Amino acid sequence: MQKRRSHKKSRNGCQNCKKWHTKCDESGPPCNNCTLRKAKCVYSRPNNENDSIRGSLSIRARQKELAAYRPSVDRPSGNVETICAAYGGPSSLLDLELMHQWSTQTYNCFEGIPEDLPYLQNILPRSALKYDFMLNCILAISSLHIARSAPESQSSKYLNAALEFYNRGSSSFRKNLGSINEDNCHVLYMFSAIAVSVHLAIPQSSSSMLTHATVAFDLLNGCTSIGMMAMPWMLKSPFPIRLFMSRMGASKDMIDADAKAALARLRLLNDRRYKSTTEINPDEEDQLGVVVIREHELYEMAIHCLEVCYAEEANGVLRGLCTTLPAMMGKPFISLITQRDPFTLLIVMHWAVLLNELDDNFWWMISLGAKLAVEIADLLRSRHPDLALEWREAIAWPLTRMGLPVTRSRELSYNEDGGWELI
């Protein structure tokens, strides 16, 4: 057998050469092998230039020398955000904190039926790793959720982060919306749904809650449009929309007597004032066949949708269905809200009662119901005093149901005891 030729071992070579079982020239970083292979050259111990001196050291002296050095790791300079990004991890610890917030708490706030939870906690975050707009949306709503209970000194940090994440996500969402398909339809739908919550949760400079809510209604209509356009795909997607739809149909008998009387009063007012306008003149219809929907008919459809929401909330099977009411009513009704149509606003006041009765899981709507009712009551009394007098019982009912003063209201504040107080 041929005698193996002796060779000088490389004991201080780079990590790559050790992994490749290749002799390192120890000239790096980078060494010659790493240069040829275009690899990142990393040494795990200091490379002393004088081999003769190193070879003469005793084992004890060598151990003492190495102990004097801190372990050499090729890590980027800078803060933890730079380091995490260099290693392909999240851009900051904040991202980790927010994703943990989503997977442990925030995801639960969007549960409609129990089957939503595995989707929200596991499937949607995994999809977000593929679609950056969804990832930014999850981080935005989670940041707002933390900001709600964070100390004042920390709250602005989370609010600013939420705005940044949401702006990034919105830009990417618009680019992806034009290429909706079977794979991404449920992700685009969920972004548009959660975007409504983000909008309502971000503090607004506008003093009008009605203006703030109207923008949310438009966003909600956009969400509905995506769902309807992609419905064949949505029914086959991981999102359990088919189960949700199959559980609708709560009996109207479940509505409490007080609410039933209020809804009946709305119908009576609609009949008294607007039923005479239901006669349609064929000449007024568009020659292309567009049907003219009269006020009475539109109001009746809205009251019917409101009645469905009262029944479903009383049934308790579909959590938070009432939040989708503006989408159920459609764009013509939203347009009337924008125009501050008085009877439309009266219907919205009765919807505000349901919002006010939602549990704390719907934290982004916790102030919407009562503030909407108060603002609408003041608007009707100031702009339409004759109608306010005629509708005084209908205006008083939502306020009374929410425990608010029936007299002209001032600014509302949500106190620590979980109730509303005038300030």
CSV table of N, CA and C in Angstrom, one decimal, residues 159-307:
chain,number,residue,atom,x,y,z
A,159,LEU,N,-48.8,53.5,17.1
A,159,LEU,CA,-49.7,54.2,16.1
A,159,LEU,C,-48.9,54.6,14.9
A,160,ASN,N,-47.7,55.1,15.1
A,160,ASN,CA,-46.9,55.5,13.9
A,160,ASN,C,-46.5,54.3,13.1
A,161,ALA,N,-46.2,53.2,13.8
A,161,ALA,CA,-45.8,51.9,13.1
A,161,ALA,C,-47.0,51.4,12.3
A,162,ALA,N,-48.2,51.5,12.9
A,162,ALA,CA,-49.4,51.0,12.2
A,162,ALA,C,-49.6,51.8,10.9
A,163,LEU,N,-49.4,53.1,11.0
A,163,LEU,CA,-49.6,53.9,9.8
A,163,LEU,C,-48.6,53.6,8.7
A,164,GLU,N,-47.4,53.3,9.1
A,164,GLU,CA,-46.4,52.9,8.1
A,164,GLU,C,-46.7,51.6,7.5
A,165,PHE,N,-47.0,50.6,8.3
A,165,PHE,CA,-47.4,49.3,7.8
A,165,PHE,C,-48.6,49.4,6.9
A,166,TYR,N,-49.6,50.1,7.3
A,166,TYR,CA,-50.8,50.2,6.5
A,166,TYR,C,-50.6,50.9,5.1
A,167,ASN,N,-49.8,51.9,5.1
A,167,ASN,CA,-49.5,52.6,3.9
A,167,ASN,C,-48.7,51.7,2.9
A,168,ARG,N,-47.8,50.9,3.5
A,168,ARG,CA,-47.0,50.0,2.6
A,168,ARG,C,-48.0,48.9,2.1
A,169,GLY,N,-48.8,48.4,2.9
A,169,GLY,CA,-49.8,47.3,2.5
A,169,GLY,C,-50.8,47.8,1.5
A,170,SER,N,-51.3,49.0,1.7
A,170,SER,CA,-52.3,49.6,0.7
A,170,SER,C,-51.7,49.7,-0.7
A,171,SER,N,-50.5,50.2,-0.7
A,171,SER,CA,-49.8,50.4,-2.0
A,171,SER,C,-49.7,49.0,-2.8
A,172,SER,N,-49.2,48.0,-2.0
A,172,SER,CA,-49.0,46.7,-2.6
A,172,SER,C,-50.4,46.1,-3.0
A,173,PHE,N,-51.4,46.3,-2.1
A,173,PHE,CA,-52.7,45.7,-2.3
A,173,PHE,C,-53.3,46.2,-3.7
A,174,ARG,N,-53.1,47.5,-3.9
A,174,ARG,CA,-53.7,48.1,-5.2
A,174,ARG,C,-53.0,47.4,-6.4
A,175,LYS,N,-51.7,47.2,-6.3
A,175,LYS,CA,-51.0,46.5,-7.4
A,175,LYS,C,-51.5,45.1,-7.6
A,176,ASN,N,-51.8,44.4,-6.6
A,176,ASN,CA,-52.2,43.0,-6.7
A,176,ASN,C,-53.7,42.8,-7.0
A,177,LEU,N,-54.5,43.9,-6.8
A,177,LEU,CA,-55.9,43.7,-7.0
A,177,LEU,C,-56.3,43.5,-8.4
A,178,GLY,N,-55.5,43.9,-9.3
A,178,GLY,CA,-55.7,43.7,-10.8
A,178,GLY,C,-55.5,42.3,-11.2
A,179,SER,N,-54.8,41.5,-10.4
A,179,SER,CA,-54.5,40.1,-10.8
A,179,SER,C,-55.1,39.1,-9.8
A,180,ILE,N,-56.4,39.4,-9.4
A,180,ILE,CA,-57.0,38.5,-8.5
A,180,ILE,C,-57.2,37.1,-9.1
A,181,ASN,N,-57.0,36.1,-8.4
A,181,ASN,CA,-57.2,34.7,-8.9
A,181,ASN,C,-57.6,33.7,-7.8
A,182,GLU,N,-57.6,32.5,-8.1
A,182,GLU,CA,-58.1,31.5,-7.2
A,182,GLU,C,-57.2,31.4,-6.0
A,183,ASP,N,-55.9,31.6,-6.1
A,183,ASP,CA,-55.0,31.5,-5.0
A,183,ASP,C,-55.0,32.7,-4.1
A,184,ASN,N,-55.1,33.9,-4.6
A,184,ASN,CA,-55.0,35.1,-3.7
A,184,ASN,C,-56.3,35.8,-3.4
A,185,CYS,N,-57.4,35.2,-3.9
A,185,CYS,CA,-58.7,35.9,-3.7
A,185,CYS,C,-59.0,36.1,-2.2
A,186,HIS,N,-58.8,35.0,-1.4
A,186,HIS,CA,-59.2,35.1,0.0
A,186,HIS,C,-58.2,36.1,0.8
A,187,VAL,N,-57.0,36.2,0.3
A,187,VAL,CA,-56.1,37.1,1.0
A,187,VAL,C,-56.4,38.6,0.6
A,188,LEU,N,-56.8,38.8,-0.6
A,188,LEU,CA,-57.2,40.2,-1.0
A,188,LEU,C,-58.5,40.5,-0.3
A,189,TYR,N,-59.4,39.6,-0.1
A,189,TYR,CA,-60.6,39.8,0.6
A,189,TYR,C,-60.4,40.2,2.1
A,190,MET,N,-59.5,39.4,2.7
A,190,MET,CA,-59.2,39.6,4.1
A,190,MET,C,-58.5,41.0,4.3
A,191,PHE,N,-57.6,41.3,3.4
A,191,PHE,CA,-57.0,42.6,3.5
A,191,PHE,C,-58.1,43.7,3.5
A,192,SER,N,-59.0,43.7,2.5
A,192,SER,CA,-60.0,44.7,2.4
A,192,SER,C,-60.9,44.7,3.6
A,193,ALA,N,-61.2,43.6,4.3
A,193,ALA,CA,-62.0,43.5,5.5
A,193,ALA,C,-61.3,44.1,6.7
A,194,ILE,N,-60.0,43.7,6.9
A,194,ILE,CA,-59.3,44.2,8.0
A,194,ILE,C,-59.0,45.7,7.8
A,195,ALA,N,-58.8,46.2,6.6
A,195,ALA,CA,-58.5,47.6,6.3
A,195,ALA,C,-59.6,48.5,6.9
A,196,VAL,N,-60.9,48.0,6.9
A,196,VAL,CA,-62.0,48.8,7.5
A,196,VAL,C,-61.7,49.0,9.0
A,197,SER,N,-61.2,47.9,9.7
A,197,SER,CA,-60.9,48.0,11.1
A,197,SER,C,-59.8,49.0,11.4
A,198,VAL,N,-58.8,48.9,10.5
A,198,VAL,CA,-57.6,49.8,10.6
A,198,VAL,C,-58.0,51.2,10.5
A,199,HIS,N,-58.9,51.5,9.5
A,199,HIS,CA,-59.3,52.9,9.3
A,199,HIS,C,-60.1,53.4,10.6
A,200,LEU,N,-61.0,52.6,11.1
A,200,LEU,CA,-61.7,53.0,12.3
A,200,LEU,C,-60.9,53.1,13.5
A,201,ALA,N,-59.8,52.3,13.6
A,201,ALA,CA,-59.0,52.3,14.8
A,201,ALA,C,-58.0,53.5,14.9
A,202,ILE,N,-57.6,54.0,13.7
A,202,ILE,CA,-56.6,55.1,13.7
A,202,ILE,C,-57.3,56.4,14.1
A,203,PRO,N,-56.7,57.1,15.1
A,203,PRO,CA,-57.3,58.4,15.5
A,203,PRO,C,-57.4,59.3,14.3
A,204,GLN,N,-58.5,60.0,14.2
A,204,GLN,CA,-58.7,60.9,13.1
A,204,GLN,C,-58.7,62.4,13.6
A,205,SER,N,-58.3,63.2,12.7
A,205,SER,CA,-58.3,64.7,13.0
A,205,SER,C,-59.7,65.3,12.8
A,206,SER,N,-60.5,64.6,12.0
A,206,SER,CA,-61.9,65.1,11.8
A,206,SER,C,-62.7,64.9,13.0
A,207,SER,N,-63.5,66.0,13.4
A,207,SER,CA,-64.3,65.9,14.6
A,207,SER,C,-65.7,65.2,14.3
A,208,SER,N,-66.0,64.9,13.0
A,208,SER,CA,-67.2,64.3,12.7
A,208,SER,C,-67.1,62.8,12.6
A,209,MET,N,-67.7,62.1,13.5
A,209,MET,CA,-67.7,60.6,13.5
A,209,MET,C,-68.5,60.1,12.2
A,210,LEU,N,-69.5,60.8,11.8
A,210,LEU,CA,-70.2,60.4,10.6
A,210,LEU,C,-69.4,60.5,9.4
A,211,THR,N,-68.6,61.5,9.2
A,211,THR,CA,-67.6,61.6,8.1
A,211,THR,C,-66.6,60.4,8.2
A,212,HIS,N,-66.1,60.2,9.3
A,212,HIS,CA,-65.1,59.1,9.6
A,212,HIS,C,-65.8,57.7,9.2
A,213,ALA,N,-67.0,57.5,9.6
A,213,ALA,CA,-67.7,56.3,9.4
A,213,ALA,C,-68.0,56.1,7.9
A,214,THR,N,-68.3,57.2,7.2
A,214,THR,CA,-68.7,57.1,5.8
A,214,THR,C,-67.6,56.6,5.0
A,215,VAL,N,-66.3,57.0,5.3
A,215,VAL,CA,-65.2,56.4,4.6
A,215,VAL,C,-65.1,54.9,4.8
A,216,ALA,N,-65.3,54.5,6.1
A,216,ALA,CA,-65.3,53.1,6.4
A,216,ALA,C,-66.4,52.3,5.6
A,217,PHE,N,-67.5,52.9,5.4
A,217,PHE,CA,-68.6,52.3,4.6
A,217,PHE,C,-68.1,52.0,3.2
A,218,ASP,N,-67.4,53.0,2.6
A,218,ASP,CA,-66.9,52.8,1.3
A,218,ASP,C,-65.9,51.7,1.2
A,219,LEU,N,-65.1,51.6,2.2
A,219,LEU,CA,-64.1,50.5,2.2
A,219,LEU,C,-64.8,49.2,2.3
A,220,LEU,N,-65.9,49.2,3.1
A,220,LEU,CA,-66.6,47.9,3.3
A,220,LEU,C,-67.3,47.5,2.0
A,221,ASN,N,-67.8,48.5,1.3
A,221,ASN,CA,-68.4,48.2,0.0
A,221,ASN,C,-67.4,47.6,-1.0
A,222,GLY,N,-66.1,48.1,-0.9
A,222,GLY,CA,-65.1,47.6,-1.7
A,222,GLY,C,-64.8,46.1,-1.4
A,223,CYS,N,-64.8,45.8,-0.1
A,223,CYS,CA,-64.6,44.5,0.4
A,223,CYS,C,-65.7,43.5,-0.2
A,224,THR,N,-66.9,44.0,-0.1
A,224,THR,CA,-68.0,43.2,-0.6
A,224,THR,C,-67.9,43.0,-2.1
A,225,SER,N,-67.4,44.0,-2.8
A,225,SER,CA,-67.2,43.8,-4.3
A,225,SER,C,-66.2,42.8,-4.6
A,226,ILE,N,-65.1,42.7,-3.8
A,226,ILE,CA,-64.1,41.7,-4.1
A,226,ILE,C,-64.7,40.3,-3.8
A,227,GLY,N,-65.5,40.2,-2.7
A,227,GLY,CA,-66.0,38.9,-2.3
A,227,GLY,C,-67.0,38.4,-3.4
A,228,MET,N,-67.9,39.3,-3.9
A,228,MET,CA,-68.9,39.0,-4.9
A,228,MET,C,-68.2,38.6,-6.2
A,229,MET,N,-67.2,39.4,-6.6
A,229,MET,CA,-66.5,39.1,-7.9
A,229,MET,C,-65.8,37.8,-7.9
A,230,ALA,N,-65.2,37.4,-6.7
A,230,ALA,CA,-64.4,36.2,-6.6
A,230,ALA,C,-65.2,35.1,-5.9
A,231,MET,N,-66.5,35.2,-5.8
A,231,MET,CA,-67.3,34.2,-5.0
A,231,MET,C,-67.0,32.8,-5.4
A,232,PRO,N,-67.0,32.4,-6.7
A,232,PRO,CA,-66.7,31.0,-7.1
A,232,PRO,C,-65.4,30.5,-6.5
A,233,TRP,N,-64.4,31.4,-6.5
A,233,TRP,CA,-63.1,31.0,-6.0
A,233,TRP,C,-63.2,31.0,-4.4
A,234,MET,N,-63.9,32.0,-3.9
A,234,MET,CA,-63.9,32.1,-2.4
A,234,MET,C,-64.6,30.9,-1.8
A,235,LEU,N,-65.6,30.3,-2.5
A,235,LEU,CA,-66.2,29.1,-1.9
A,235,LEU,C,-65.3,27.9,-1.8
A,236,LYS,N,-64.3,27.9,-2.7
A,236,LYS,CA,-63.3,26.8,-2.6
A,236,LYS,C,-62.0,27.2,-1.9
A,237,SER,N,-61.9,28.4,-1.4
A,237,SER,CA,-60.7,28.9,-0.7
A,237,SER,C,-60.7,28.3,0.8
A,238,PRO,N,-59.5,28.5,1.4
A,238,PRO,CA,-59.4,28.1,2.8
A,238,PRO,C,-60.3,28.9,3.8
A,239,PHE,N,-60.8,30.1,3.3
A,239,PHE,CA,-61.6,30.9,4.2
A,239,PHE,C,-63.0,30.3,4.3
A,240,PRO,N,-63.5,30.0,5.5
A,240,PRO,CA,-64.8,29.2,5.6
A,240,PRO,C,-66.1,30.0,5.3
A,241,ILE,N,-66.1,30.7,4.2
A,241,ILE,CA,-67.2,31.6,3.9
A,241,ILE,C,-68.5,30.8,3.7
A,242,ARG,N,-68.3,29.6,3.1
A,242,ARG,CA,-69.5,28.7,2.8
A,242,ARG,C,-70.2,28.4,4.1
A,243,LEU,N,-69.5,28.0,5.2
A,243,LEU,CA,-70.0,27.7,6.5
A,243,LEU,C,-70.8,28.9,7.1
A,244,PHE,N,-70.1,30.1,6.9
A,244,PHE,CA,-70.7,31.3,7.5
A,244,PHE,C,-72.1,31.5,6.8
A,245,MET,N,-72.1,31.5,5.5
A,245,MET,CA,-73.4,31.7,4.8
A,245,MET,C,-74.5,30.7,5.1
A,246,SER,N,-74.0,29.5,5.4
A,246,SER,CA,-75.0,28.4,5.6
A,246,SER,C,-75.7,28.6,7.0
A,247,ARG,N,-75.1,29.3,7.9
A,247,ARG,CA,-75.6,29.5,9.2
A,247,ARG,C,-76.4,30.8,9.4
A,248,MET,N,-76.7,31.5,8.3
A,248,MET,CA,-77.5,32.7,8.4
A,248,MET,C,-79.0,32.2,8.4
A,249,GLY,N,-79.9,33.1,8.8
A,249,GLY,CA,-81.3,32.7,8.8
A,249,GLY,C,-81.9,32.7,10.2
A,250,ALA,N,-81.4,33.5,11.1
A,250,ALA,CA,-82.0,33.5,12.4
A,250,ALA,C,-83.4,34.0,12.4
A,251,SER,N,-84.3,33.5,13.2
A,251,SER,CA,-85.7,33.9,13.2
A,251,SER,C,-85.8,35.3,13.8
A,252,LYS,N,-86.7,36.0,13.2
A,252,LYS,CA,-86.9,37.4,13.7
A,252,LYS,C,-87.7,37.4,15.0
A,253,ASP,N,-88.2,36.2,15.4
A,253,ASP,CA,-88.8,36.1,16.7
A,253,ASP,C,-87.8,36.3,17.8
A,254,MET,N,-86.5,36.1,17.5
A,254,MET,CA,-85.5,36.2,18.6
A,254,MET,C,-85.2,37.7,19.0
A,255,ILE,N,-85.7,38.6,18.2
A,255,ILE,CA,-85.5,40.0,18.5
A,255,ILE,C,-86.3,40.4,19.7
A,256,ASP,N,-85.8,41.1,20.6
A,256,ASP,CA,-86.5,41.5,21.8
A,256,ASP,C,-87.6,42.5,21.5
A,257,ALA,N,-88.6,42.5,22.4
A,257,ALA,CA,-89.8,43.3,22.1
A,257,ALA,C,-89.6,44.8,21.9
A,258,ASP,N,-88.6,45.3,22.7
A,258,ASP,CA,-88.3,46.7,22.6
A,258,ASP,C,-87.7,47.1,21.2
A,259,ALA,N,-86.8,46.2,20.7
A,259,ALA,CA,-86.2,46.5,19.4
A,259,ALA,C,-87.3,46.2,18.3
A,260,LYS,N,-88.1,45.2,18.5
A,260,LYS,CA,-89.2,45.0,17.5
A,260,LYS,C,-90.1,46.2,17.3
A,261,ALA,N,-90.4,46.8,18.5
A,261,ALA,CA,-91.3,48.0,18.4
A,261,ALA,C,-90.6,49.2,17.7
A,262,ALA,N,-89.3,49.3,18.0
A,262,ALA,CA,-88.5,50.4,17.3
A,262,ALA,C,-88.5,50.2,15.8
A,263,LEU,N,-88.2,49.0,15.4
A,263,LEU,CA,-88.2,48.7,13.9
A,263,LEU,C,-89.6,48.9,13.3
A,264,ALA,N,-90.6,48.5,14.0
A,264,ALA,CA,-92.0,48.7,13.5
A,264,ALA,C,-92.3,50.2,13.3
A,265,ARG,N,-91.8,51.0,14.3
A,265,ARG,CA,-92.0,52.4,14.2
A,265,ARG,C,-91.2,53.0,13.0
A,266,LEU,N,-90.1,52.5,12.7
A,266,LEU,CA,-89.3,53.0,11.5
A,266,LEU,C,-90.1,52.7,10.2
A,267,ARG,N,-90.7,51.5,10.2
A,267,ARG,CA,-91.5,51.2,9.0
A,267,ARG,C,-92.8,52.1,8.9
A,268,LEU,N,-93.4,52.4,10.0
A,268,LEU,CA,-94.5,53.2,10.0
A,268,LEU,C,-94.2,54.6,9.5
A,269,LEU,N,-93.1,55.2,10.0
A,269,LEU,CA,-92.6,56.5,9.6
A,269,LEU,C,-92.3,56.5,8.1
A,270,ASN,N,-91.7,55.4,7.6
A,270,ASN,CA,-91.4,55.3,6.2
A,270,ASN,C,-92.7,55.3,5.3
A,271,ASP,N,-93.7,54.6,5.8
A,271,ASP,CA,-94.9,54.5,5.0
A,271,ASP,C,-95.6,55.9,5.0
A,272,ARG,N,-95.6,56.5,6.2
A,272,ARG,CA,-96.4,57.8,6.3
A,272,ARG,C,-95.8,58.9,5.4
A,273,ARG,N,-94.5,59.0,5.3
A,273,ARG,CA,-93.8,60.1,4.7
A,273,ARG,C,-93.4,59.8,3.2
A,274,TYR,N,-93.1,58.5,2.9
A,274,TYR,CA,-92.5,58.2,1.6
A,274,TYR,C,-93.2,57.2,0.7
A,275,LYS,N,-94.3,56.6,1.3
A,275,LYS,CA,-94.9,55.6,0.4
A,275,LYS,C,-95.6,56.2,-0.8
A,276,SER,N,-96.0,57.5,-0.7
A,276,SER,CA,-96.7,58.1,-1.9
A,276,SER,C,-95.7,58.3,-3.0
A,277,THR,N,-94.4,58.1,-2.8
A,277,THR,CA,-93.4,58.3,-3.9
A,277,THR,C,-93.1,57.0,-4.6
A,278,THR,N,-93.8,55.9,-4.2
A,278,THR,CA,-93.5,54.6,-4.8
A,278,THR,C,-94.0,54.4,-6.2
A,279,GLU,N,-95.0,55.2,-6.6
A,279,GLU,CA,-95.6,55.1,-8.0
A,279,GLU,C,-94.5,55.6,-9.0
A,280,ILE,N,-94.1,54.7,-9.9
A,280,ILE,CA,-93.0,54.9,-10.8
A,280,ILE,C,-93.6,55.3,-12.2
A,281,ASN,N,-93.1,56.4,-12.7
A,281,ASN,CA,-93.5,56.9,-14.0
A,281,ASN,C,-92.5,56.2,-15.0
A,282,PRO,N,-93.1,55.4,-15.9
A,282,PRO,CA,-92.2,54.8,-16.9
A,282,PRO,C,-91.3,55.7,-17.6
A,283,ASP,N,-91.7,56.9,-17.8
A,283,ASP,CA,-90.9,57.9,-18.6
A,283,ASP,C,-89.7,58.3,-17.8
A,284,GLU,N,-89.7,58.1,-16.5
A,284,GLU,CA,-88.5,58.4,-15.7
A,284,GLU,C,-87.5,57.3,-15.7
A,285,GLU,N,-87.8,56.2,-16.2
A,285,GLU,CA,-86.8,55.1,-16.2
A,285,GLU,C,-85.9,55.3,-17.4
A,286,ASP,N,-84.7,54.9,-17.3
A,286,ASP,CA,-83.7,55.1,-18.3
A,286,ASP,C,-84.1,54.2,-19.5
A,287,GLN,N,-83.9,54.7,-20.7
A,287,GLN,CA,-84.2,53.9,-21.9
A,287,GLN,C,-83.4,52.6,-22.0
A,288,LEU,N,-82.3,52.5,-21.3
A,288,LEU,CA,-81.4,51.3,-21.3
A,288,LEU,C,-82.0,50.3,-20.3
A,289,GLY,N,-83.0,50.6,-19.6
A,289,GLY,CA,-83.7,49.6,-18.7
A,289,GLY,C,-83.2,49.7,-17.3
A,290,VAL,N,-82.6,50.8,-16.9
A,290,VAL,CA,-82.2,50.9,-15.5
A,290,VAL,C,-83.4,51.3,-14.6
A,291,VAL,N,-83.7,50.5,-13.6
A,291,VAL,CA,-84.9,50.7,-12.8
A,291,VAL,C,-84.6,51.8,-11.8
A,292,VAL,N,-85.6,52.7,-11.7
A,292,VAL,CA,-85.5,53.7,-10.7
A,292,VAL,C,-86.0,53.2,-9.3
A,293,ILE,N,-85.2,53.2,-8.3
A,293,ILE,CA,-85.5,52.8,-7.0
A,293,ILE,C,-86.0,54.0,-6.2
A,294,ARG,N,-87.2,53.9,-5.7
A,294,ARG,CA,-87.8,55.0,-5.0
A,294,ARG,C,-87.3,55.0,-3.5
A,295,GLU,N,-87.4,56.2,-2.9
A,295,GLU,CA,-87.0,56.3,-1.5
A,295,GLU,C,-87.6,55.3,-0.6
A,296,HIS,N,-88.9,55.1,-0.7
A,296,HIS,CA,-89.7,54.2,0.2
A,296,HIS,C,-89.1,52.8,0.1
A,297,GLU,N,-88.9,52.3,-1.2
A,297,GLU,CA,-88.4,51.0,-1.4
A,297,GLU,C,-87.0,50.8,-0.9
A,298,LEU,N,-86.2,51.8,-1.1
A,298,LEU,CA,-84.8,51.7,-0.6
A,298,LEU,C,-84.8,51.7,1.0
A,299,TYR,N,-85.6,52.6,1.6
A,299,TYR,CA,-85.6,52.6,3.0
A,299,TYR,C,-86.2,51.2,3.6
A,300,GLU,N,-87.1,50.7,2.9
A,300,GLU,CA,-87.7,49.4,3.3
A,300,GLU,C,-86.7,48.3,3.3
A,301,MET,N,-85.9,48.3,2.2
A,301,MET,CA,-84.8,47.3,2.1
A,301,MET,C,-83.8,47.5,3.2
A,302,ALA,N,-83.5,48.7,3.6
A,302,ALA,CA,-82.5,49.0,4.6
A,302,ALA,C,-83.0,48.5,6.0
A,303,ILE,N,-84.3,48.8,6.2
A,303,ILE,CA,-84.9,48.4,7.5
A,303,ILE,C,-85.0,46.8,7.6
A,304,HIS,N,-85.2,46.2,6.4
A,304,HIS,CA,-85.2,44.7,6.4
A,304,HIS,C,-83.8,44.2,6.8
A,305,CYS,N,-82.8,44.8,6.2
A,305,CYS,CA,-81.4,44.4,6.5
A,305,CYS,C,-81.1,44.6,8.0
A,306,LEU,N,-81.6,45.7,8.5
A,306,LEU,CA,-81.4,46.0,9.9
A,306,LEU,C,-82.0,45.0,10.8
A,307,GLU,N,-83.2,44.6,10.4
A,307,GLU,CA,-84.0,43.6,11.1
A,307,GLU,C,-83.2,42.2,11.1
